[in-house]
XYZ file of N, CA, C and O in Angstrom:
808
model
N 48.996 32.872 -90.881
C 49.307 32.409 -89.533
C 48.302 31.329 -89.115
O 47.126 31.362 -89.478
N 48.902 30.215 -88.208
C 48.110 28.745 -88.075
C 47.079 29.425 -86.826
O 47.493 30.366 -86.149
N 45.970 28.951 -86.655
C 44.826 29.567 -86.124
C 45.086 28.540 -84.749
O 45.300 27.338 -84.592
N 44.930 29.796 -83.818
C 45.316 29.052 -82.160
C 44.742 27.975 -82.019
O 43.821 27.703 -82.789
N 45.126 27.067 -81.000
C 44.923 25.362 -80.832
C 43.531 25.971 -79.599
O 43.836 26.568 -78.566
N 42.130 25.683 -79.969
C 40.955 25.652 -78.567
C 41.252 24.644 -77.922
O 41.572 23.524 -78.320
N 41.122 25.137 -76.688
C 40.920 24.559 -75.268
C 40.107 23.267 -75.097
O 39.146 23.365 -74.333
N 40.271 22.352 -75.539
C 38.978 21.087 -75.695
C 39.295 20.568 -74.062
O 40.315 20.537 -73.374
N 37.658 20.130 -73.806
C 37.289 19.627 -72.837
C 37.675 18.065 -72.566
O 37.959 17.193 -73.388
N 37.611 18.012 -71.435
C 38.648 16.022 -71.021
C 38.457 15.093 -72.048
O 39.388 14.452 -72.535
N 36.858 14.954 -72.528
C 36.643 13.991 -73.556
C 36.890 13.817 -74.795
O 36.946 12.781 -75.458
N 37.111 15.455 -75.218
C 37.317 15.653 -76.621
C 38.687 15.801 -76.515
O 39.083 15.626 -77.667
N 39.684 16.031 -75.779
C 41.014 15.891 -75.748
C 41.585 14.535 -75.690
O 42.657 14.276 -76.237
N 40.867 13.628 -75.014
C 41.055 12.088 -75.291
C 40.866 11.894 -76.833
O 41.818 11.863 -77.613
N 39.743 11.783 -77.153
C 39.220 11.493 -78.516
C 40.568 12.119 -79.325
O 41.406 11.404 -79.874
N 40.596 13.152 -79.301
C 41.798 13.520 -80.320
C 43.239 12.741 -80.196
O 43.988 12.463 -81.132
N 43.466 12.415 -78.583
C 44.858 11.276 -78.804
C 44.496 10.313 -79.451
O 45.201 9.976 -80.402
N 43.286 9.566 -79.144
C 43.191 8.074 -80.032
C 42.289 8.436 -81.452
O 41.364 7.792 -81.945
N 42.925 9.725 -81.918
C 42.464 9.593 -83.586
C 44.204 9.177 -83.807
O 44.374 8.118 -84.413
N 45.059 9.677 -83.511
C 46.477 10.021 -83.706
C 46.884 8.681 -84.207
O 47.848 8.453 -84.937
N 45.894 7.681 -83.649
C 46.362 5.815 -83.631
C 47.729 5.469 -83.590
O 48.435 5.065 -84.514
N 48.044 5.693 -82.312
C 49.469 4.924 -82.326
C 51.152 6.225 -82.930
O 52.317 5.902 -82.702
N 50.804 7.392 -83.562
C 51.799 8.141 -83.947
C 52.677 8.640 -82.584
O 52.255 8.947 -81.469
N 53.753 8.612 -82.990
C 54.773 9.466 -81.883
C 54.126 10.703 -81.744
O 53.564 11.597 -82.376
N 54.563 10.239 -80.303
C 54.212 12.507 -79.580
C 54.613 12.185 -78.143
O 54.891 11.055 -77.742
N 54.614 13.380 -77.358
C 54.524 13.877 -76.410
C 53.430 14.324 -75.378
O 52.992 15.462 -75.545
N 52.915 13.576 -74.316
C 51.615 14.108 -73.636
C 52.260 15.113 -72.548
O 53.308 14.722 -72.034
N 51.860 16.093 -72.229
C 52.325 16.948 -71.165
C 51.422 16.966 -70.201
O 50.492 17.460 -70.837
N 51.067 16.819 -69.295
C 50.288 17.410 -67.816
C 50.834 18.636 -67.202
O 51.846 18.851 -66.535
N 50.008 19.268 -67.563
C 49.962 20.793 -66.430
C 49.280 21.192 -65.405
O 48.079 21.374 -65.606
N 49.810 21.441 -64.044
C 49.186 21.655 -63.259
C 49.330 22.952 -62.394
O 50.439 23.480 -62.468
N 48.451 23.531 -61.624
C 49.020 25.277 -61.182
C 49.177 25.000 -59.584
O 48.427 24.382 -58.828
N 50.402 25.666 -59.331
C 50.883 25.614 -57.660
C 50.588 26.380 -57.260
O 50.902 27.510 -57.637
N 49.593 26.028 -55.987
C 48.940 26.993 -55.064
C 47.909 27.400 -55.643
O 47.495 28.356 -54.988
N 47.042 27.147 -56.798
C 46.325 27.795 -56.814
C 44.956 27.448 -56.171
O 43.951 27.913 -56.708
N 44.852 26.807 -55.262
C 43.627 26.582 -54.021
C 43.927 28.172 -52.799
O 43.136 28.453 -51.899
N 44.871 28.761 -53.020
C 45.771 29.443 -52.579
C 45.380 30.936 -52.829
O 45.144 31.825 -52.011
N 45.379 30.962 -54.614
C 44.858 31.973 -55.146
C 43.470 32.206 -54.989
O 42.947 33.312 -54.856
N 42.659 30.640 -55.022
C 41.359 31.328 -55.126
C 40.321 31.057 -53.397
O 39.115 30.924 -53.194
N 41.255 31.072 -52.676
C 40.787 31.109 -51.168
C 41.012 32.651 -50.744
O 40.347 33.022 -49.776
N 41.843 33.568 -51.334
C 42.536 34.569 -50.979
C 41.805 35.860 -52.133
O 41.565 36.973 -51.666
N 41.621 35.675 -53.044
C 41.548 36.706 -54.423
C 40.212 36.181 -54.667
O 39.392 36.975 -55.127
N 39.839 34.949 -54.435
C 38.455 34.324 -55.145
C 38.234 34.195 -56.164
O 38.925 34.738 -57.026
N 36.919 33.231 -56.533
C 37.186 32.417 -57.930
C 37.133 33.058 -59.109
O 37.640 32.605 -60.135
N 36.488 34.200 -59.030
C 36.747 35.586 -60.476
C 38.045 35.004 -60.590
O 38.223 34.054 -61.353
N 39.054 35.529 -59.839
C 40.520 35.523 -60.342
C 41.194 34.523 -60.589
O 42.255 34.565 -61.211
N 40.724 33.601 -60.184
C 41.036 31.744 -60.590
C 40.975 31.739 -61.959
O 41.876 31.494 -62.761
N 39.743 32.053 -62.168
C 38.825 32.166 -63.476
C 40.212 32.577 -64.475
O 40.867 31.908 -65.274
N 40.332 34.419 -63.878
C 41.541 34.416 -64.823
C 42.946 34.302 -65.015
O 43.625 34.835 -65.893
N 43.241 33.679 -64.255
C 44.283 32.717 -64.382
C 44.433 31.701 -65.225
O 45.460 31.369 -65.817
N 43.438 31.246 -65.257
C 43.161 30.126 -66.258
C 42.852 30.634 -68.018
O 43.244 30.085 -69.049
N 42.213 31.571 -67.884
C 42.097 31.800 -68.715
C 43.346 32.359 -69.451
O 43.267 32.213 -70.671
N 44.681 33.069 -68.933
C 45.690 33.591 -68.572
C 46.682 32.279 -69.478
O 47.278 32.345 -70.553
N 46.527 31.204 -68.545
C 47.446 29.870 -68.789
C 46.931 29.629 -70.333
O 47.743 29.794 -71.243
N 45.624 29.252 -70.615
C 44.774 29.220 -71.844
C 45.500 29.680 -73.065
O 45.957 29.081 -74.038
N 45.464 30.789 -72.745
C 46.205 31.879 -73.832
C 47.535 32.107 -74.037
O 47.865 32.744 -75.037
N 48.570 31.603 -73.079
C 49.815 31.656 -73.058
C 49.732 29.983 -73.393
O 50.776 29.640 -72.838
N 49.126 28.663 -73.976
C 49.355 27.976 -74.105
C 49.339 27.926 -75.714
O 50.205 27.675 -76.553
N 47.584 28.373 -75.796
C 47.380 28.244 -77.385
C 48.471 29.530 -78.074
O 48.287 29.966 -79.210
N 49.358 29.913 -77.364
C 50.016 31.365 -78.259
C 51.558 30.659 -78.336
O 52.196 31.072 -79.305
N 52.487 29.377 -77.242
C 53.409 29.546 -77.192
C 53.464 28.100 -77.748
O 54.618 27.684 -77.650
N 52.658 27.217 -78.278
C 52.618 25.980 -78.630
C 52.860 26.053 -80.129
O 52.393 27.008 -80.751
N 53.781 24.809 -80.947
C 53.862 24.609 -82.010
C 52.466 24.469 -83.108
O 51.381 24.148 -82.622
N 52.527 24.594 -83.814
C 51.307 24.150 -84.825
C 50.142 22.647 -84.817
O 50.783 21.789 -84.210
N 49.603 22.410 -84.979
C 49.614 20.995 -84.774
C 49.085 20.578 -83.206
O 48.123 19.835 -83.015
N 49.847 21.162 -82.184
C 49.372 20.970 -80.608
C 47.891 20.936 -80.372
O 47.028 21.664 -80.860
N 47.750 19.749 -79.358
C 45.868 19.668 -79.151
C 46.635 20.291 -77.476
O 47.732 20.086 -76.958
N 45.377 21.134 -77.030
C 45.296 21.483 -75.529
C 43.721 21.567 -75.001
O 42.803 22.263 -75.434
N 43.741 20.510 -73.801
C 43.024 20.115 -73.261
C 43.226 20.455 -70.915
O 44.081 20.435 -70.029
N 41.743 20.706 -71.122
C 41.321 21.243 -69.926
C 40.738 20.048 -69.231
O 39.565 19.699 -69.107
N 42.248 19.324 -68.664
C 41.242 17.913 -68.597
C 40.780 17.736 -66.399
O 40.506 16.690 -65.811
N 40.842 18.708 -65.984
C 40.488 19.041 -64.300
C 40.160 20.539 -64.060
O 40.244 21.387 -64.948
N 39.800 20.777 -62.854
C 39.947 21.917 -62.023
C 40.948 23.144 -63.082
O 40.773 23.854 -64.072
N 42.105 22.779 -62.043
C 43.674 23.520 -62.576
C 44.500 23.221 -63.398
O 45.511 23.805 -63.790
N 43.800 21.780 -63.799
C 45.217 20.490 -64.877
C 44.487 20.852 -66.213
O 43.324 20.849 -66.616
N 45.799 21.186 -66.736
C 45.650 20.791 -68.208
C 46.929 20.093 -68.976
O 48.083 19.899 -68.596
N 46.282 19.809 -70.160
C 47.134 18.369 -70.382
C 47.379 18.794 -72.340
O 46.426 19.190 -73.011
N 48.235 18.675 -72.700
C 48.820 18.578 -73.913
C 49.683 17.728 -74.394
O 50.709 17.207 -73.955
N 48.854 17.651 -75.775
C 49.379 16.751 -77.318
C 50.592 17.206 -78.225
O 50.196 17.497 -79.353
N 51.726 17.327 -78.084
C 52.584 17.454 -79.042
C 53.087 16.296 -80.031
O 54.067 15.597 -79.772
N 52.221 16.152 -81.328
C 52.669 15.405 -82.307
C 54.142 15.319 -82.723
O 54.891 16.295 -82.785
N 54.528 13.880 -83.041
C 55.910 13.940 -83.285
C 56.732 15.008 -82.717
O 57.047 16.024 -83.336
N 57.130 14.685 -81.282
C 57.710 15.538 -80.407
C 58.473 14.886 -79.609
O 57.842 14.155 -78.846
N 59.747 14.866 -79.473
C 60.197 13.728 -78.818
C 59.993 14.801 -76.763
O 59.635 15.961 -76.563
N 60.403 13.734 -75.751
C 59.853 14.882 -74.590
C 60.977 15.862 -74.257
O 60.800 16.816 -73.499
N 62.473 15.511 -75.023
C 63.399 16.411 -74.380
C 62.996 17.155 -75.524
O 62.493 18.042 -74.835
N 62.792 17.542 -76.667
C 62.125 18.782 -77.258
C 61.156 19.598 -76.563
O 61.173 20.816 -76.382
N 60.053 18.473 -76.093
C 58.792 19.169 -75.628
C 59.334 19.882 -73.857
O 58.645 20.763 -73.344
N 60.421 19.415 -73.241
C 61.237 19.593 -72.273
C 61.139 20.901 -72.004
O 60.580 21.566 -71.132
N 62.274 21.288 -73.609
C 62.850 22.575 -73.565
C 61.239 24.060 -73.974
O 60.896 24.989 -73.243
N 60.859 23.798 -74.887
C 59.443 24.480 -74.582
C 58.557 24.214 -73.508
O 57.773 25.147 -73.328
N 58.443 23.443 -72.885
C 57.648 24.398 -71.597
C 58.690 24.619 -70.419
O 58.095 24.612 -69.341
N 59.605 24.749 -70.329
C 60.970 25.427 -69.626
C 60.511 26.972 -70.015
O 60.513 27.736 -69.049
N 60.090 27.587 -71.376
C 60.064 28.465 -71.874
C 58.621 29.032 -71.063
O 58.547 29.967 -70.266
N 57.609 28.206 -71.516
C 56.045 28.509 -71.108
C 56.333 28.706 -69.462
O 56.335 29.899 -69.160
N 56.532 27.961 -68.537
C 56.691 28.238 -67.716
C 57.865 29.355 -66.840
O 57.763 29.604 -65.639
N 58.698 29.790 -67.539
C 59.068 30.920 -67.303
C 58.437 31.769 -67.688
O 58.521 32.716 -66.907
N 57.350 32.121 -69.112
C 56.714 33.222 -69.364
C 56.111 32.953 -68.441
O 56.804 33.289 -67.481
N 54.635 32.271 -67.893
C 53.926 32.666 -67.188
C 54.547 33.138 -66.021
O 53.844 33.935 -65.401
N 55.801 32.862 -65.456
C 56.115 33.679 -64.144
C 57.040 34.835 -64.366
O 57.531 35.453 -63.421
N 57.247 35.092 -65.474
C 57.314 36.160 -65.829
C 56.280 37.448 -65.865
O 56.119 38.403 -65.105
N 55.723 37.081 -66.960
C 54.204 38.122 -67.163
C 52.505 37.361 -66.246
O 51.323 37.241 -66.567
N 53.393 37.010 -64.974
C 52.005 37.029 -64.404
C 51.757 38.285 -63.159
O 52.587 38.612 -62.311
N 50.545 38.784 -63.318
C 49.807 39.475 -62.022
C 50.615 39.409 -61.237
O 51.095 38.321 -60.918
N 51.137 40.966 -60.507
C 51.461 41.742 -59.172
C 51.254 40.915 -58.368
O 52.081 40.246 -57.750
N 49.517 40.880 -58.279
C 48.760 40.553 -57.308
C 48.395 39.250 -56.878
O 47.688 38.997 -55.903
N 49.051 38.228 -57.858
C 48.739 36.834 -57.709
C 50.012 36.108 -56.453
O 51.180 36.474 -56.578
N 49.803 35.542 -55.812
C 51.021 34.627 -54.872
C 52.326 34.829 -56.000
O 52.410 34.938 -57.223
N 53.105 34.814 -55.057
C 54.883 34.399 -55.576
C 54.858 33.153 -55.910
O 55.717 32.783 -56.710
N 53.917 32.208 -55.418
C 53.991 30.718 -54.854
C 53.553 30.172 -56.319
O 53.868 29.083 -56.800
N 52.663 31.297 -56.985
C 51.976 30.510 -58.202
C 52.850 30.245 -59.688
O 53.303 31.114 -60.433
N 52.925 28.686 -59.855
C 53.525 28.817 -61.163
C 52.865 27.382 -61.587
O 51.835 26.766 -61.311
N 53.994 27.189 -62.392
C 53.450 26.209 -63.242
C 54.306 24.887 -63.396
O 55.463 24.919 -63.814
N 53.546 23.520 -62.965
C 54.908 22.418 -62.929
C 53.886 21.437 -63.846
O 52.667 21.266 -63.813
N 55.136 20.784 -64.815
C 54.694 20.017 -65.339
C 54.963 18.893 -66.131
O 55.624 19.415 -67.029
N 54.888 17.542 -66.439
C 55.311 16.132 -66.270
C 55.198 15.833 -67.948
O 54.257 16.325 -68.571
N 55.835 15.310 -68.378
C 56.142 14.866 -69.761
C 56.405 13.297 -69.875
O 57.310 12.932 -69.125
N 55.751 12.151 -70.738
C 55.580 11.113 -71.079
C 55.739 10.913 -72.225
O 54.828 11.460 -72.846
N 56.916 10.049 -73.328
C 56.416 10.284 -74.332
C 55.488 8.697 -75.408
O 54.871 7.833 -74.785
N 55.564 8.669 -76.416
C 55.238 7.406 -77.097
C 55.432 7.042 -78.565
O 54.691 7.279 -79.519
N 56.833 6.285 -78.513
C 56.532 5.109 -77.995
C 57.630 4.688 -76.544
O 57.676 3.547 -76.083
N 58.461 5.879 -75.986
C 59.546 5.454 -75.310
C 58.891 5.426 -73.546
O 59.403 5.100 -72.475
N 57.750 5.860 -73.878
C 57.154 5.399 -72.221
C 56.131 4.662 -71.755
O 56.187 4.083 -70.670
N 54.758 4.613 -72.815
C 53.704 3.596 -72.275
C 53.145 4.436 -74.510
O 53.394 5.335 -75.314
N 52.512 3.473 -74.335
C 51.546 3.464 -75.860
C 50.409 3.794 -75.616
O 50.079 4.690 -76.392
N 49.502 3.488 -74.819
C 48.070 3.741 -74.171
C 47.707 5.180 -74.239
O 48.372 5.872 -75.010
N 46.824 5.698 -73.605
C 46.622 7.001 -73.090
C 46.535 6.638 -71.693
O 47.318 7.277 -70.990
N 45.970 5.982 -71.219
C 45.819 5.494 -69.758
C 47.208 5.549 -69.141
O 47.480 6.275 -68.184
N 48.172 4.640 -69.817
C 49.367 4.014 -69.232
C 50.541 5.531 -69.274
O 51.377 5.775 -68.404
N 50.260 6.435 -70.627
C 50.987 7.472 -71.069
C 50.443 8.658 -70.153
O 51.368 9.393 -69.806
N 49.121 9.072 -69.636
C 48.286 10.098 -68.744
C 49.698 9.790 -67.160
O 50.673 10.396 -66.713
N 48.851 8.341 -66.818
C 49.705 8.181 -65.863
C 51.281 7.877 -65.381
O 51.778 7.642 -64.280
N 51.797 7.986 -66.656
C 53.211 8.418 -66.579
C 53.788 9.848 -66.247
O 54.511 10.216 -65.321
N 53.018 10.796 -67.711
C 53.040 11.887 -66.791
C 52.802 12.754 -65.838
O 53.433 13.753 -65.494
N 51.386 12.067 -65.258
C 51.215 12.084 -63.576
C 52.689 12.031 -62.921
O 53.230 13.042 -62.474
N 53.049 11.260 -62.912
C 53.864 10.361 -61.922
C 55.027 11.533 -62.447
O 55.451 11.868 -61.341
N 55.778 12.333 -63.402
C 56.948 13.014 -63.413
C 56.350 14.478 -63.338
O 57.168 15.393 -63.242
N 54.832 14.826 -63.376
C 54.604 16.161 -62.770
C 54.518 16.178 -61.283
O 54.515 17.297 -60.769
N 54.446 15.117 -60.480
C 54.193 14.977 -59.101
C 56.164 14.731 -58.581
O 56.538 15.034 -57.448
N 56.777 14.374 -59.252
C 58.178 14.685 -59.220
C 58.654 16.205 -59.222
O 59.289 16.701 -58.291
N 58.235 16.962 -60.500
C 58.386 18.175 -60.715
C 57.956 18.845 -59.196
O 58.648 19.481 -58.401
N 56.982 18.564 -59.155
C 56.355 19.563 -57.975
C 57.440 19.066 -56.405
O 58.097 19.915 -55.802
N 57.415 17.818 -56.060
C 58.021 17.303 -55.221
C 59.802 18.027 -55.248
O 60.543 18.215 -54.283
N 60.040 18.280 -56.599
C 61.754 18.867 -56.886
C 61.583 20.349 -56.736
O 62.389 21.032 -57.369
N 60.703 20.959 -56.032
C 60.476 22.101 -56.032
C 59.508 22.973 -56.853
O 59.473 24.146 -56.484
N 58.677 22.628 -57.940
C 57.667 23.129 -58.328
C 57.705 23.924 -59.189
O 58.888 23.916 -59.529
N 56.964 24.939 -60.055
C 57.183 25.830 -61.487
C 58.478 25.319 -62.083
O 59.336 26.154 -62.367
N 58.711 24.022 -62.305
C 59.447 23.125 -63.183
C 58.489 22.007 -64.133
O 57.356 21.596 -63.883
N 59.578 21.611 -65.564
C 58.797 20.377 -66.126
C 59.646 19.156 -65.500
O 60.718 19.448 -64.969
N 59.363 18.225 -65.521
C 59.769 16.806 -65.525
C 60.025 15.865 -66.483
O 58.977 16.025 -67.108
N 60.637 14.953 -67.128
C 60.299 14.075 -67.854
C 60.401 12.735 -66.728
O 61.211 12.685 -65.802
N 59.329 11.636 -67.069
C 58.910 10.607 -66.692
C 60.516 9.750 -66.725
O 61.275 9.932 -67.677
N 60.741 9.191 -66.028
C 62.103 8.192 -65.745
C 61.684 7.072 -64.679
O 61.550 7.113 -63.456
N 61.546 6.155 -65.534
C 61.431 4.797 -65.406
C 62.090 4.481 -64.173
O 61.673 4.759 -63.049
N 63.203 3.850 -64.479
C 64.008 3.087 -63.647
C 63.852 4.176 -62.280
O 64.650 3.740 -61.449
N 63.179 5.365 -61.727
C 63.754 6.102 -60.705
C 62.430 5.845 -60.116
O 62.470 5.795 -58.887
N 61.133 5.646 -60.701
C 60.046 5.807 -60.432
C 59.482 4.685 -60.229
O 60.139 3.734 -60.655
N 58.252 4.364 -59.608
C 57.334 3.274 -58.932
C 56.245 4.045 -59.706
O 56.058 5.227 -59.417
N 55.357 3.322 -60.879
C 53.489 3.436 -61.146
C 52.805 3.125 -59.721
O 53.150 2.341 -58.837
N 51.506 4.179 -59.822
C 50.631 3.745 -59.026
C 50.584 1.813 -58.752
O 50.726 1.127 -57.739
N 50.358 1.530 -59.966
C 50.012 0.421 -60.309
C 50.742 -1.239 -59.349
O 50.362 -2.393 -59.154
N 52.009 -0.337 -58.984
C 52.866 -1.433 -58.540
C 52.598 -1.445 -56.883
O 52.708 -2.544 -56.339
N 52.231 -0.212 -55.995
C 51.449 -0.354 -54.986
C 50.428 -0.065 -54.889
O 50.233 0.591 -53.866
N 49.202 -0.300 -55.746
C 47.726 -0.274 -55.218
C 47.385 -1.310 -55.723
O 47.899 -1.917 -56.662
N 46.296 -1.604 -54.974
C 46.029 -2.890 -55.443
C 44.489 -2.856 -56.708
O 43.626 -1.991 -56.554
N 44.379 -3.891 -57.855
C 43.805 -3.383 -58.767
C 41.996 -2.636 -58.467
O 41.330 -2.000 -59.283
N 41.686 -2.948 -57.288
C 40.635 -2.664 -57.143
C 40.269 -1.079 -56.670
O 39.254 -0.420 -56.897
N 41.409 -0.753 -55.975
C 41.428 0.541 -55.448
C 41.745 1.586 -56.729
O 41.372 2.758 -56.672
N 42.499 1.029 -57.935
C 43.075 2.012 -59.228
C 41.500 2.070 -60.092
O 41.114 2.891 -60.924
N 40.832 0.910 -59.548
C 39.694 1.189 -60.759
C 38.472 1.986 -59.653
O 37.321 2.232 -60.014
N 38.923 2.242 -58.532
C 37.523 2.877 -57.684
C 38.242 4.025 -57.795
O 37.386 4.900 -57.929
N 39.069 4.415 -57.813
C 39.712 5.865 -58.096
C 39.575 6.569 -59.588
O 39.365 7.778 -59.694
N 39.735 5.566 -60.895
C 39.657 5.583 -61.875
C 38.281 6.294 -61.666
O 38.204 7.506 -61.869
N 37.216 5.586 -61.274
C 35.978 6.154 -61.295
C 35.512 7.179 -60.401
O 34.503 7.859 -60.591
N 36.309 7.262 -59.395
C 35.343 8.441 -58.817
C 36.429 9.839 -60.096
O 35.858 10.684 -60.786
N 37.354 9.723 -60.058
C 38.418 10.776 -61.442
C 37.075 11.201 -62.510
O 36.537 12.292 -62.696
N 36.806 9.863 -63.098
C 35.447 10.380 -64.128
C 34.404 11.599 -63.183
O 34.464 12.806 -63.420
N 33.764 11.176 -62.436
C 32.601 11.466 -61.951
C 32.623 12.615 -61.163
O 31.579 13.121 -60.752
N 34.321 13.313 -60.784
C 34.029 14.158 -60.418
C 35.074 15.390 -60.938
O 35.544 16.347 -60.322
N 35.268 14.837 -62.684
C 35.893 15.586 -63.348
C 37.358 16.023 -63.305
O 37.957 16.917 -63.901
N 37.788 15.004 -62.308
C 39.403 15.256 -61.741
C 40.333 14.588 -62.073
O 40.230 13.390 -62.340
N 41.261 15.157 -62.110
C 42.367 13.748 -62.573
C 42.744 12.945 -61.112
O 42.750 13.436 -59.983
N 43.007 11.765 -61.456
C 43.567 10.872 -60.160
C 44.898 11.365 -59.578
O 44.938 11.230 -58.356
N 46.064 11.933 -60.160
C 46.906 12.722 -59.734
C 46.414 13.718 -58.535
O 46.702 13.545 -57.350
N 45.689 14.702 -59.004
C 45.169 15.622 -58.442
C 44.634 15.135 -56.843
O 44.957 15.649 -55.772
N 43.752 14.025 -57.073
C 42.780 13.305 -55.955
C 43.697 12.656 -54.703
O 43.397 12.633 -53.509
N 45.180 12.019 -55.496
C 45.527 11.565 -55.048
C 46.980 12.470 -53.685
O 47.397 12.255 -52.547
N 47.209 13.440 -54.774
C 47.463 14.373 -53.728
C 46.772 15.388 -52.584
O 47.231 16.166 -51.747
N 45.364 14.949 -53.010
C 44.646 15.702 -52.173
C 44.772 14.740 -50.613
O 44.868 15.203 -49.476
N 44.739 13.497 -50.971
C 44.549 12.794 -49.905
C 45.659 12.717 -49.056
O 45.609 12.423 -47.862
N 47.071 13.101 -49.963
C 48.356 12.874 -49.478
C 48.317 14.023 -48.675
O 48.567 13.860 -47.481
N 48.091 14.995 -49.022
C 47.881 16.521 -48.148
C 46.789 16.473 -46.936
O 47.083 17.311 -46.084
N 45.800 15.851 -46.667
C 45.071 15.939 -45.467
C 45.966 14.641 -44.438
O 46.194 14.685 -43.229
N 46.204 13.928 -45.091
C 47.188 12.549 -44.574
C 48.371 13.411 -43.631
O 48.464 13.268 -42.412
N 49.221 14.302 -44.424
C 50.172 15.262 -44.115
C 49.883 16.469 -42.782
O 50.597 16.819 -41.843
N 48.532 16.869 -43.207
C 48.504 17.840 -42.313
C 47.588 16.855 -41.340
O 47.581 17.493 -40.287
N 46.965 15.891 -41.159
C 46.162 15.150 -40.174
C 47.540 14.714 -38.999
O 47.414 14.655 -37.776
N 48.921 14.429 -39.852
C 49.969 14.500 -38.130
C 51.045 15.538 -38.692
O 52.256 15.376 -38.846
N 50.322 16.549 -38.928
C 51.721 17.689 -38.941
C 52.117 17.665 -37.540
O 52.958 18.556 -37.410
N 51.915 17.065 -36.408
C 52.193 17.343 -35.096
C 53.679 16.318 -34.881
O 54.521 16.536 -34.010
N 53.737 15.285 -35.805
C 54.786 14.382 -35.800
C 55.667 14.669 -36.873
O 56.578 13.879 -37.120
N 55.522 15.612 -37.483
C 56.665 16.117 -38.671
C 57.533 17.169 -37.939
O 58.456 17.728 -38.531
C-alpha cells in the first residue's frame, strides 16, 4: 500500500508544483466554512482537530501521487498530477461529503468544506496565475452555497487582476506572504467587515 501523501507546509508545497515543470494536473484550494465559528465557540483545541480531521481524510481519500499542502490558517491546497478538474471534480464531491458525513456531533451544521479547482494547461500554466484561478471558483463555490467544489470558468468570471490595480495585487501579494495567508482568504476578510460595516443598508 502507497504510503499517505504529508501535509507540506506553503513553501514546500509550492516547490513541489514547480518540480512538476510544466506537467498536466489539477490544483485544488480547500477551504473550511465557519470555521472562525468553530473556534470562537469550542476553541482552538478543537480547530486544532478539525484540521487535523481534514488532514487525514485528505491524505486517506487522495489518489497516489497527490502532494497536500497546508498553505493558510483553514486553506489547504492540492496537487493532482495528470488529473484533468472534472475528474478531480468528482473526488472531492466524494471528500467533501465524507467529511460531512463522519464529522463531530458537536461541531456547527454550518461546517463543511468548499472548494475551487483550476486546471493546467486548460486554465493558467503559472502557479500564481493557476493558485488564483482556483481562488476565484472556491469563492464561487462558497458564494453558490458552500460545502461544494467549483471548477474555475473563464468566460463567467472576472481575475482579481482585471479590477485591481497592479500595485494594490502586489501589496496584497505581500502582506499574503508575511502573514501566512492566502489573498483569497484576506480578501474575504475585508469583504466581510465591508458587509457587516452597513449591514444596516442590506
Amino acid at each position: 500500500m502507497a504510503a499517505r501523501p504529508a501535509t507540506l507546509s506553503r513553501t514546500a508545497f509550492e516547490d513541489a508544483f514547480h518540480a512538476l515543470r510544466g506537467a498536466p494536473l489539477t490544483l485544488a484550494v480547500l477551504d473550511l466554512d465557519h470555521f472562525k465559528t468553530l473556534n470562537d465557540t469550542l476553541g482552538h483545541s478543537e480547530g486544532d482537530r478539525v484540521l487535523r480531521n481534514v488532514e487525514r481524510l485528505l491524505s486517506g481519500s487522495l489518489p497516489s501521487g497527490s502532494i497536500v499542502g497546508r498553505i493558510g490558517g483553514d486553506e489547504y491546497a492540492v496537487i493532482l498530477p495528470e488529473t484533468a478538474a472534472e475528474t478531480a471534480l468528482i473526488l472531492f464531491d466524494e471528500v467533501i461529503k465524507h467529511f460531512h458525513i463522519h464529522r463531530d456531533p458537536q461541531w456547527p451544521k454550518s461546517l463543511g468544506l468548499s472548494v475551487g479547482l483550476a486546471a493546467r494547461p486548460a486554465h493558467a500554466t503559472t502557479y500564481e496565475d493557476l493558485k488564483r484561478a482556483a481562488d476565484e471558483a472556491m469563492i464561487r463555490a462558497k458564494r453558490e452555497g458552500r460545502a461544494r467544489a467549483c471548477i474555475y470558468v473563464e468566460s463567467k468570471m472576472v481575475l482579481k487582476s482585471n479590477y485591481y490595480p497592479k500595485s494594490q495585487l502586489e501589496r496584497l501579494a505581500k502582506l499574503s506572504g508575511a502573514l501566512g495567508r492566502t489573498e483569497a482568504s484576506l480578501l474575504r476578510e475585508a469583504l466581510d467587515d465591508l458587509i457587516e460595516r452597513h449591514r444596516g443598508e442590506l
